[in-house]
Coordinates of C-alpha atoms and ligand atoms in Angstrom, one line a residue:
X1 CA -174.4 -92.6 -36.9
X2 CA -172.8 -89.6 -35.3
X3 CA -170.7 -88.4 -38.6
X4 CA -171.6 -85.1 -39.5
X5 CA -174.0 -84.8 -37.0
X6 CA -174.5 -81.2 -34.9
X7 CA -174.3 -82.2 -31.2
X8 CA -174.7 -79.4 -28.6
X9 CA -173.4 -80.1 -25.1
X10 CA -175.0 -77.9 -22.5
X11 CA -173.2 -77.5 -19.2
X12 CA -174.8 -76.4 -15.9
X13 CA -173.4 -75.8 -12.8
X14 CA -172.7 -79.0 -10.8
X15 CA -169.6 -80.8 -9.5
X16 CA -170.4 -83.2 -12.2
X17 CA -169.1 -80.9 -14.8
X18 CA -166.1 -82.3 -15.4
X19 CA -167.7 -85.3 -16.8
X20 CA -168.8 -83.4 -19.5
X21 CA -165.8 -82.9 -21.1
X22 CA -165.1 -87.0 -21.6
X23 CA -168.7 -86.8 -23.1
X24 CA -167.7 -83.9 -25.7
X25 CA -164.5 -86.0 -26.4
X26 CA -166.7 -89.2 -27.2
X27 CA -168.9 -87.4 -29.5
X28 CA -166.0 -85.8 -31.1
X29 CA -164.4 -88.9 -31.7
X30 CA -167.4 -90.5 -32.9
X31 CA -167.5 -88.0 -35.8
X32 CA -169.9 -85.4 -34.7
X33 CA -169.5 -81.5 -34.6
X34 CA -169.8 -80.6 -31.4
X35 CA -170.4 -77.1 -29.6
X36 CA -170.8 -76.4 -25.7
X37 CA -173.3 -73.9 -24.1
X38 CA -172.5 -73.3 -20.6
X39 CA -174.1 -71.3 -17.9
X40 CA -172.3 -68.9 -15.7
X41 CA -172.1 -71.4 -12.6
X42 CA -171.0 -74.1 -14.8
X43 CA -168.0 -71.7 -15.5
X44 CA -167.1 -71.8 -11.9
X45 CA -166.5 -75.6 -12.0
X46 CA -164.5 -76.0 -15.3
X47 CA -163.5 -73.6 -18.0
X48 CA -164.8 -72.6 -21.3
X49 CA -161.3 -72.7 -22.7
X50 CA -161.6 -76.8 -21.9
X51 CA -164.5 -77.3 -24.3
X52 CA -163.1 -74.9 -27.0
X53 CA -160.1 -77.0 -27.2
X54 CA -161.7 -80.4 -27.3
X55 CA -164.5 -79.0 -29.9
X56 CA -162.3 -76.6 -31.8
X57 CA -165.6 -74.3 -31.6
X58 CA -166.2 -71.1 -29.7
X59 CA -168.0 -71.8 -26.4
X60 CA -171.2 -69.7 -25.7
X61 CA -171.6 -68.7 -22.4
X62 CA -173.4 -65.1 -22.7
X63 CA -176.6 -64.5 -24.4
X64 CA -175.7 -60.8 -25.2
X65 CA -172.5 -61.8 -26.7
X66 CA -173.5 -60.8 -30.1
X67 CA -170.3 -60.7 -32.0
X68 CA -171.7 -61.5 -35.5
X69 CA -174.2 -58.8 -36.8
X70 CA -176.0 -61.1 -39.4
X71 CA -177.2 -63.7 -36.4
X72 CA -178.5 -64.2 -33.3
X73 CA -176.4 -66.8 -31.6
X74 CA -178.8 -68.8 -29.4
X75 CA -181.2 -69.0 -32.4
X76 CA -178.6 -69.9 -35.0
X77 CA -177.3 -72.6 -32.4
X78 CA -180.9 -73.9 -31.3
X79 CA -181.5 -74.1 -35.1
X80 CA -178.3 -75.9 -36.4
X81 CA -178.7 -78.5 -33.3
X82 CA -179.4 -82.0 -34.4
X83 CA -178.9 -83.3 -30.8
X84 CA -179.1 -81.2 -27.5
X85 CA -177.4 -83.0 -24.3
X86 CA -177.8 -81.2 -21.0
X87 CA -175.0 -82.7 -18.9
X88 CA -175.0 -82.3 -15.9
X89 CA -178.5 -80.9 -15.3
X90 CA -179.0 -79.1 -12.0
X91 CA -182.2 -78.8 -10.5
X92 CA -182.3 -75.0 -11.1
X93 CA -181.7 -76.0 -15.1
X94 CA -184.5 -78.7 -15.0
X95 CA -186.8 -76.7 -13.0
X96 CA -186.4 -73.7 -15.6
X97 CA -186.5 -75.9 -18.7
X98 CA -190.1 -77.7 -17.1
X99 CA -191.6 -74.3 -16.9
X100 CA -190.2 -72.8 -20.0
X101 CA -187.7 -70.3 -18.5
X102 CA -185.6 -68.6 -20.8
X103 CA -182.9 -66.4 -18.6
X104 CA -179.3 -67.2 -20.0
X105 CA -178.0 -68.7 -23.0
X106 CA -178.5 -72.5 -22.3
X107 CA -181.9 -72.2 -21.4
X108 CA -182.9 -69.8 -24.2
X109 CA -181.2 -72.2 -26.9
X110 CA -182.8 -75.1 -25.3
X111 CA -186.5 -73.3 -25.5
X112 CA -186.0 -72.3 -29.1
X113 CA -184.4 -76.1 -30.3
X114 CA -186.7 -78.2 -32.1
X115 CA -184.0 -81.2 -31.8
X116 CA -184.4 -83.9 -29.3
X117 CA -183.1 -82.9 -26.0
X118 CA -181.5 -85.3 -23.3
X119 CA -181.0 -84.7 -20.1
X120 CA -178.7 -86.1 -17.5
X121 CA -179.7 -85.2 -13.9
X122 CA -177.1 -84.6 -11.2
X123 CA -177.6 -83.4 -7.8
X124 CA -178.1 -84.2 -4.2
X125 CA -180.1 -87.1 -3.3
X126 CA -182.2 -84.9 -1.5
X127 CA -182.7 -82.6 -4.2
X128 CA -183.5 -85.4 -6.8
X129 CA -186.1 -86.6 -4.5
X130 CA -187.7 -83.2 -3.8
X131 CA -191.3 -83.3 -4.7
X132 CA -190.5 -80.1 -7.1
X133 CA -187.8 -81.7 -8.9
X134 CA -190.0 -85.0 -9.5
X135 CA -192.8 -82.6 -10.7
X136 CA -190.4 -81.0 -13.0
X137 CA -188.8 -84.4 -14.2
X138 CA -192.4 -85.6 -14.9
X139 CA -193.1 -82.4 -16.7
X140 CA -189.9 -82.8 -18.8
X141 CA -190.8 -86.7 -19.7
X142 CA -194.1 -85.4 -20.8
X143 CA -192.6 -82.8 -23.0
X144 CA -190.8 -85.5 -25.0
X145 CA -187.4 -84.9 -23.4
X146 CA -185.7 -88.2 -22.8
X147 CA -184.1 -88.4 -19.1
X148 CA -180.7 -90.2 -18.7
X149 CA -181.5 -91.6 -14.6
X150 CA -179.0 -90.4 -12.2
X151 CA -177.1 -93.3 -10.9
X152 CA -176.6 -94.5 -7.2
X153 CA -173.4 -94.2 -5.8
X154 CA -170.8 -92.1 -4.2
X155 CA -172.1 -88.4 -3.9
X156 CA -169.9 -85.3 -3.7
X157 CA -171.6 -84.7 -0.3
X158 CA -169.3 -88.4 1.0
X159 CA -171.9 -90.4 1.3
X160 CA -174.1 -92.9 -0.7
X161 CA -177.2 -92.2 -2.7
X162 CA -179.3 -91.4 -6.2
X163 CA -178.1 -88.4 -8.0
X164 CA -174.6 -89.5 -9.3
X165 CA -174.2 -88.3 -12.8
X166 CA -173.6 -91.6 -14.9
X167 CA -170.4 -91.8 -16.5
X168 CA -169.6 -90.2 -19.8
X169 CA -169.6 -93.9 -21.7
X170 CA -172.9 -94.6 -20.5
X171 CA -174.1 -91.4 -21.4
X172 CA -173.0 -91.8 -24.7
X173 CA -174.3 -95.3 -25.1
X174 CA -177.9 -94.0 -23.9
X175 CA -178.0 -91.3 -26.5
X176 CA -176.7 -93.3 -29.2
X177 CA -179.2 -96.1 -28.2
X178 CA -182.3 -93.5 -28.5
X179 CA -181.3 -91.8 -31.6
X180 CA -180.3 -95.0 -33.2
X181 CA -184.0 -96.1 -32.4
X182 CA -185.4 -92.6 -34.0
X183 CA -183.4 -93.5 -37.2
X184 CA -184.2 -97.4 -37.4
X185 CA -187.8 -97.3 -35.8
X186 CA -189.0 -100.3 -33.7
X187 CA -189.9 -102.9 -36.0
X188 CA -189.1 -105.7 -33.6
X189 CA -191.5 -104.0 -31.1
X190 CA -193.6 -106.6 -29.2
X191 CA -191.3 -109.3 -30.2
X192 CA -189.1 -111.3 -27.6
X193 CA -185.7 -112.1 -28.7
X194 CA -183.2 -114.8 -27.6
X195 CA -179.8 -114.8 -28.2
X196 CA -176.8 -116.8 -27.3
X197 CA -173.2 -115.6 -27.4
X198 CA -169.6 -116.4 -27.0
X199 CA -167.6 -119.7 -27.0
X200 CA -168.7 -122.4 -24.4
X201 CA -166.1 -123.7 -21.7
X202 CA -166.0 -127.2 -21.2
X203 CA -164.3 -127.8 -17.8
X204 CA -161.2 -130.3 -17.9
X205 CA -160.8 -129.6 -14.1
X206 CA -161.3 -126.7 -11.6
X207 CA -158.8 -124.6 -13.3
X208 CA -158.6 -125.7 -16.8
X209 CA -161.1 -125.7 -19.8
X210 CA -161.6 -126.6 -23.5
X211 CA -162.9 -123.5 -25.5
X212 CA -162.6 -121.6 -28.6
X213 CA -161.8 -118.2 -30.2
X214 CA -165.4 -116.7 -30.2
X215 CA -165.1 -113.5 -28.5
X216 CA -169.0 -113.0 -28.3
X217 CA -168.9 -109.6 -30.1
X218 CA -171.3 -110.8 -32.8
X219 CA -173.8 -112.1 -30.2
X220 CA -173.5 -108.8 -28.4
X221 CA -173.9 -106.8 -31.4
X222 CA -177.1 -108.6 -32.3
X223 CA -178.7 -108.1 -29.1
X224 CA -177.7 -104.5 -28.9
X225 CA -179.4 -103.9 -32.3
X226 CA -182.3 -106.1 -31.4
X227 CA -183.0 -103.7 -28.5
X228 CA -182.6 -100.5 -30.3
X229 CA -185.2 -102.0 -32.8
X230 CA -187.5 -102.4 -29.7
X231 CA -187.6 -105.9 -28.7
X232 CA -187.2 -107.6 -25.5
X233 CA -183.7 -109.2 -25.3
X234 CA -182.4 -112.1 -23.3
X235 CA -179.1 -112.7 -24.0
X236 CA -177.4 -116.0 -22.8
X237 CA -173.8 -115.5 -22.8
X238 CA -170.3 -117.1 -21.9
X239 CA -168.5 -114.1 -21.6
X240 CA -168.3 -111.4 -18.9
X241 CA -165.8 -109.4 -20.9
X242 CA -168.1 -107.3 -22.9
X243 CA -170.4 -104.7 -21.7
X244 CA -173.9 -105.7 -21.8
X245 CA -176.0 -103.6 -24.1
X246 CA -178.4 -101.1 -22.8
X247 CA -181.9 -102.6 -22.4
X248 CA -180.5 -106.0 -22.7
X249 CA -181.1 -108.9 -19.9
X250 CA -178.2 -111.3 -19.6
X251 CA -178.0 -114.9 -18.3
X252 CA -174.1 -116.1 -17.7
X253 CA -173.4 -119.6 -18.6
X254 CA -170.3 -121.8 -19.0
X255 CA -170.9 -124.7 -20.6
X256 CA -173.2 -126.2 -23.5
X257 CA -175.2 -128.1 -21.3
X258 CA -176.0 -125.2 -19.0
X259 CA -176.4 -123.1 -22.1
X260 CA -179.2 -125.5 -23.2
X261 CA -180.8 -125.5 -19.7
X262 CA -181.1 -121.6 -20.0
X263 CA -182.3 -121.7 -23.5
X264 CA -185.1 -124.6 -23.4
X265 CA -186.1 -122.7 -20.3
X266 CA -186.8 -119.3 -22.0
X267 CA -187.7 -120.7 -25.5
X268 CA -191.4 -121.0 -25.0
X269 CA -191.6 -117.2 -24.1
X270 CA -189.5 -116.3 -26.9
X271 CA -190.5 -115.3 -30.9
X272 CA -186.9 -115.3 -32.5
X273 CA -184.0 -117.2 -31.4
X274 CA -180.8 -116.5 -32.7
X275 CA -178.0 -119.3 -31.8
X276 CA -175.0 -117.0 -32.3
X277 CA -172.7 -118.7 -29.7
X278 CA -169.9 -121.1 -30.5
X279 CA -170.9 -124.5 -29.0
X280 CA -168.4 -127.0 -28.4
X281 CA -169.5 -130.2 -29.9
X282 CA -168.0 -132.3 -26.9
X283 CA -167.6 -131.8 -23.2
X284 CA -165.2 -133.6 -21.3
X285 CA -166.6 -136.9 -19.7
X286 CA -164.0 -137.4 -17.4
X287 CA -163.7 -134.2 -15.9
X288 CA -162.1 -134.1 -12.4
X289 CA -163.2 -132.2 -9.3
X290 CA -159.8 -131.5 -8.3
X291 CA -156.9 -129.9 -10.2
X292 CA -155.3 -132.6 -12.2
X293 CA -151.4 -133.3 -11.2
X294 CA -148.9 -133.8 -13.9
X295 CA -149.2 -137.5 -14.8
X296 CA -145.4 -139.0 -14.4
X297 CA -146.3 -142.0 -16.8
X298 CA -145.4 -143.3 -20.5
X299 CA -149.3 -143.0 -21.5
X300 CA -149.9 -139.2 -20.6
X301 CA -153.6 -138.1 -19.8
X302 CA -156.1 -139.2 -21.7
X303 CA -159.4 -136.9 -21.8
X304 CA -162.9 -138.8 -22.8
X305 CA -165.2 -136.5 -24.9
X306 CA -168.7 -136.9 -25.2
X307 CA -171.2 -135.4 -27.5
X308 CA -172.8 -131.9 -26.4
X309 CA -176.6 -131.6 -27.3
X310 CA -177.2 -129.4 -30.5
X311 CA -179.2 -126.5 -28.9
X312 CA -180.1 -125.1 -32.5
X313 CA -181.1 -128.3 -33.7
X314 CA -183.3 -129.2 -30.8
X315 CA -184.8 -125.6 -31.0
X316 CA -185.5 -126.3 -34.8
X317 CA -186.7 -129.5 -34.3
X318 CA -189.0 -128.6 -31.6
X319 CA -190.6 -125.1 -32.5
X320 CA -194.3 -125.3 -32.0
X321 CA -195.4 -121.7 -31.5
X322 CA -194.4 -120.4 -34.5
X323 CA -191.0 -119.4 -32.9
X324 CA -188.4 -118.4 -35.4
X325 CA -185.1 -120.2 -35.3
X326 CA -181.7 -118.9 -36.7
X327 CA -178.6 -120.3 -36.5
X328 CA -174.9 -119.2 -37.4
X329 CA -172.4 -121.0 -39.6
X330 CA -168.8 -120.2 -39.0
X331 CA -166.9 -121.9 -41.5
X332 CA -163.1 -121.8 -43.1
X333 CA -164.1 -123.7 -46.2
X334 CA -166.8 -124.1 -48.5
X335 CA -168.9 -121.7 -46.7
X336 CA -172.1 -121.5 -48.6
X337 CA -172.4 -125.1 -49.2
X338 CA -171.7 -126.2 -45.3
X339 CA -174.3 -123.6 -44.0
X340 CA -177.0 -124.9 -46.6
X341 CA -176.3 -128.3 -44.9
X342 CA -176.9 -126.9 -41.4
X343 CA -180.0 -125.2 -42.3
X344 CA -181.7 -128.2 -43.6
X345 CA -180.3 -130.6 -40.7
X346 CA -181.0 -128.1 -38.1
X347 CA -184.3 -127.2 -39.3
X348 CA -183.6 -123.4 -39.1
X349 CA -185.8 -120.8 -40.5
X350 CA -182.4 -119.1 -41.7
X351 CA -178.5 -119.3 -41.2
X352 CA -176.3 -116.5 -41.0
X353 CA -173.0 -118.0 -42.8
X354 CA -169.5 -116.3 -42.1
X355 CA -165.9 -117.1 -43.1
X356 CA -163.8 -117.1 -40.5
X357 CA -160.6 -118.0 -42.4
X358 CA -159.7 -114.3 -42.7
X359 CA -158.3 -112.7 -39.2
X360 CA -159.8 -109.5 -41.0
X361 CA -163.5 -110.8 -40.9
X362 CA -163.2 -113.5 -38.4
X363 CA -164.0 -114.7 -35.2
X364 CA -162.0 -111.9 -33.1
X365 CA -162.1 -109.0 -35.9
X366 CA -164.2 -106.1 -35.3
X367 CA -165.7 -106.4 -38.9
X368 CA -167.7 -109.2 -40.2
X369 CA -169.3 -110.1 -43.8
X370 CA -172.1 -112.5 -43.4
X371 CA -174.6 -114.3 -46.2
X372 CA -178.0 -115.0 -44.8
X373 CA -179.9 -118.4 -46.3
X374 CA -183.0 -118.7 -45.8
X375 CA -185.3 -121.8 -45.4
X376 CA -187.3 -120.6 -48.8
X377 CA -183.7 -120.9 -50.6
X378 CA -182.6 -117.0 -51.0
X379 CA -179.1 -116.1 -50.3
X380 CA -179.0 -112.5 -49.1
X381 CA -174.9 -111.5 -49.1
X382 CA -174.7 -108.4 -46.7
X383 CA -171.4 -106.5 -47.1
X384 CA -168.5 -106.0 -44.8
X385 CA -169.3 -104.1 -41.9
X386 CA -168.7 -103.0 -38.4
X387 CA -170.3 -105.9 -36.4
X388 CA -172.8 -102.8 -34.8
X389 CA -173.6 -101.6 -38.0
X390 CA -173.9 -105.2 -39.6
X391 CA -176.1 -106.7 -36.9
X392 CA -178.8 -103.8 -37.9
X393 CA -178.7 -105.0 -41.2
X394 CA -179.1 -108.5 -40.5
X395 CA -182.4 -108.1 -38.6
X396 CA -183.5 -105.5 -41.5
X397 CA -182.9 -108.4 -44.1
X398 CA -184.4 -110.9 -41.6
X399 CA -187.4 -108.5 -41.6
X400 CA -187.3 -107.6 -45.3
X401 CA -187.3 -111.4 -46.1
X402 CA -190.2 -112.1 -44.2
X403 CA -188.3 -114.4 -41.7
X404 CA -189.6 -112.4 -39.3
X405 CA -193.1 -111.2 -39.4
Ligands
CTP1 N1 -175.2 -124.9 -32.3 C1 -175.7 -125.3 -31.1 N2 -175.4 -126.3 -30.5 C2 -174.1 -127.2 -31.1 C3 -173.3 -127.0 -32.1 C4 -173.8 -125.8 -32.6 O1 -176.7 -124.7 -31.0 N3 -173.8 -128.2 -30.0 C5 -175.2 -123.9 -33.2 C6 -174.5 -122.7 -33.1 O2 -174.9 -121.7 -32.1 C7 -174.7 -122.3 -34.6 C8 -174.9 -123.5 -35.4 O3 -175.3 -124.5 -34.3 O4 -175.8 -121.5 -34.4 C9 -173.9 -123.7 -36.1 O5 -172.8 -124.3 -35.5 P1 -171.4 -125.0 -35.6 O6 -170.6 -125.4 -34.5 O7 -171.2 -124.2 -37.1 O8 -172.0 -126.6 -36.2 P2 -171.9 -127.7 -35.8 O9 -173.2 -128.4 -35.9 O10 -171.6 -128.2 -34.6 O11 -171.0 -128.4 -37.0 P3 -169.4 -128.5 -37.3 O12 -169.0 -128.3 -36.0 O13 -169.3 -130.0 -37.8 O14 -169.2 -127.8 -38.3

């Protein structure tokens, strides 16, 4: 998404200016060509040289530093910018932007650009709550700028409050989210999507369990993609290791039976349910409430396994309100044949088949390759891709094939 894009980061004078360096690195790492413009006050907090080294581009600080006769620097930069990010945005710069003031390189370029502008404010809590700032922020939103809300936390003043600049990773995620939405549109707007993710854990005793290799990454990628495409997303997850995507609500569960309970409760208000979780087929019927001690006998330890509910099958057979039910089939052999059997048996509208026999595209890999089988007999192969890109392609294919309408 960022390869070859011209991202301009505008740094204004606040103590959080140092965080802009990490944000710049994230954009550079993602393949963007990054330029930086700074106000004079910003240069008091961090040097232009830092950004020059990170971006390998000259840093702009002075409107009258016109060293190339064939162009006006701030207009040239405004025109070439694809995405503008103001980070940190001080109350002063926000006030200028809200009122169309152009009195330095940063504000002149921002007034001149037609690119989308993201504003990440950072300031003292009382400055953030001041009616003048509140008014200016409302004005910026009305003008179409995207505000990255400040976080609540420990401020430079030594107390907790709202006004902290969110972490650079969070800013990067939000900008990427809104830019992806601009690119892909919101075809899932108005839809409520329910997704399960991760391998269930079936307890043997309080400290031991049976589980599987599923990382949950594909479920999280589908949740993130659905959120970008405009859906309301409910994620039911067994893992707390992955970052919850922007805009997604999550409920954590552990076992298959807990997962079934949450999914069943949420299903009536769901439009599309995608069961990505690798659900254990069995749970331990003779689970112990206390840690099991080593058995010093000949016969060892016997675990009694009882069958778990099949959540997907339950939904497929019970859908009454026109819900769309989609499953996954992770197979190591005869992938399409087994997936087709699951589509039929579970009465799903589509099954997404993936071959987990290869470590390159399997359970824990970053890349995936899948084929979507639809209830009307279509087979839609999607090429190997990162899980994030593939997730967007899966939603696109489900919409194109009219599985989701
Ligand atoms: N699934 C489920 N509940 C279960 C088992 C599976 O909801 N108890 C869902 C999975 O989330 C997935 C699909 O069913 O969407 C297929 O899961 P899989 O484990 O491949 O299917 P099983 O029916 O368990 O078949 P088998 O283990 O024999 O391959």
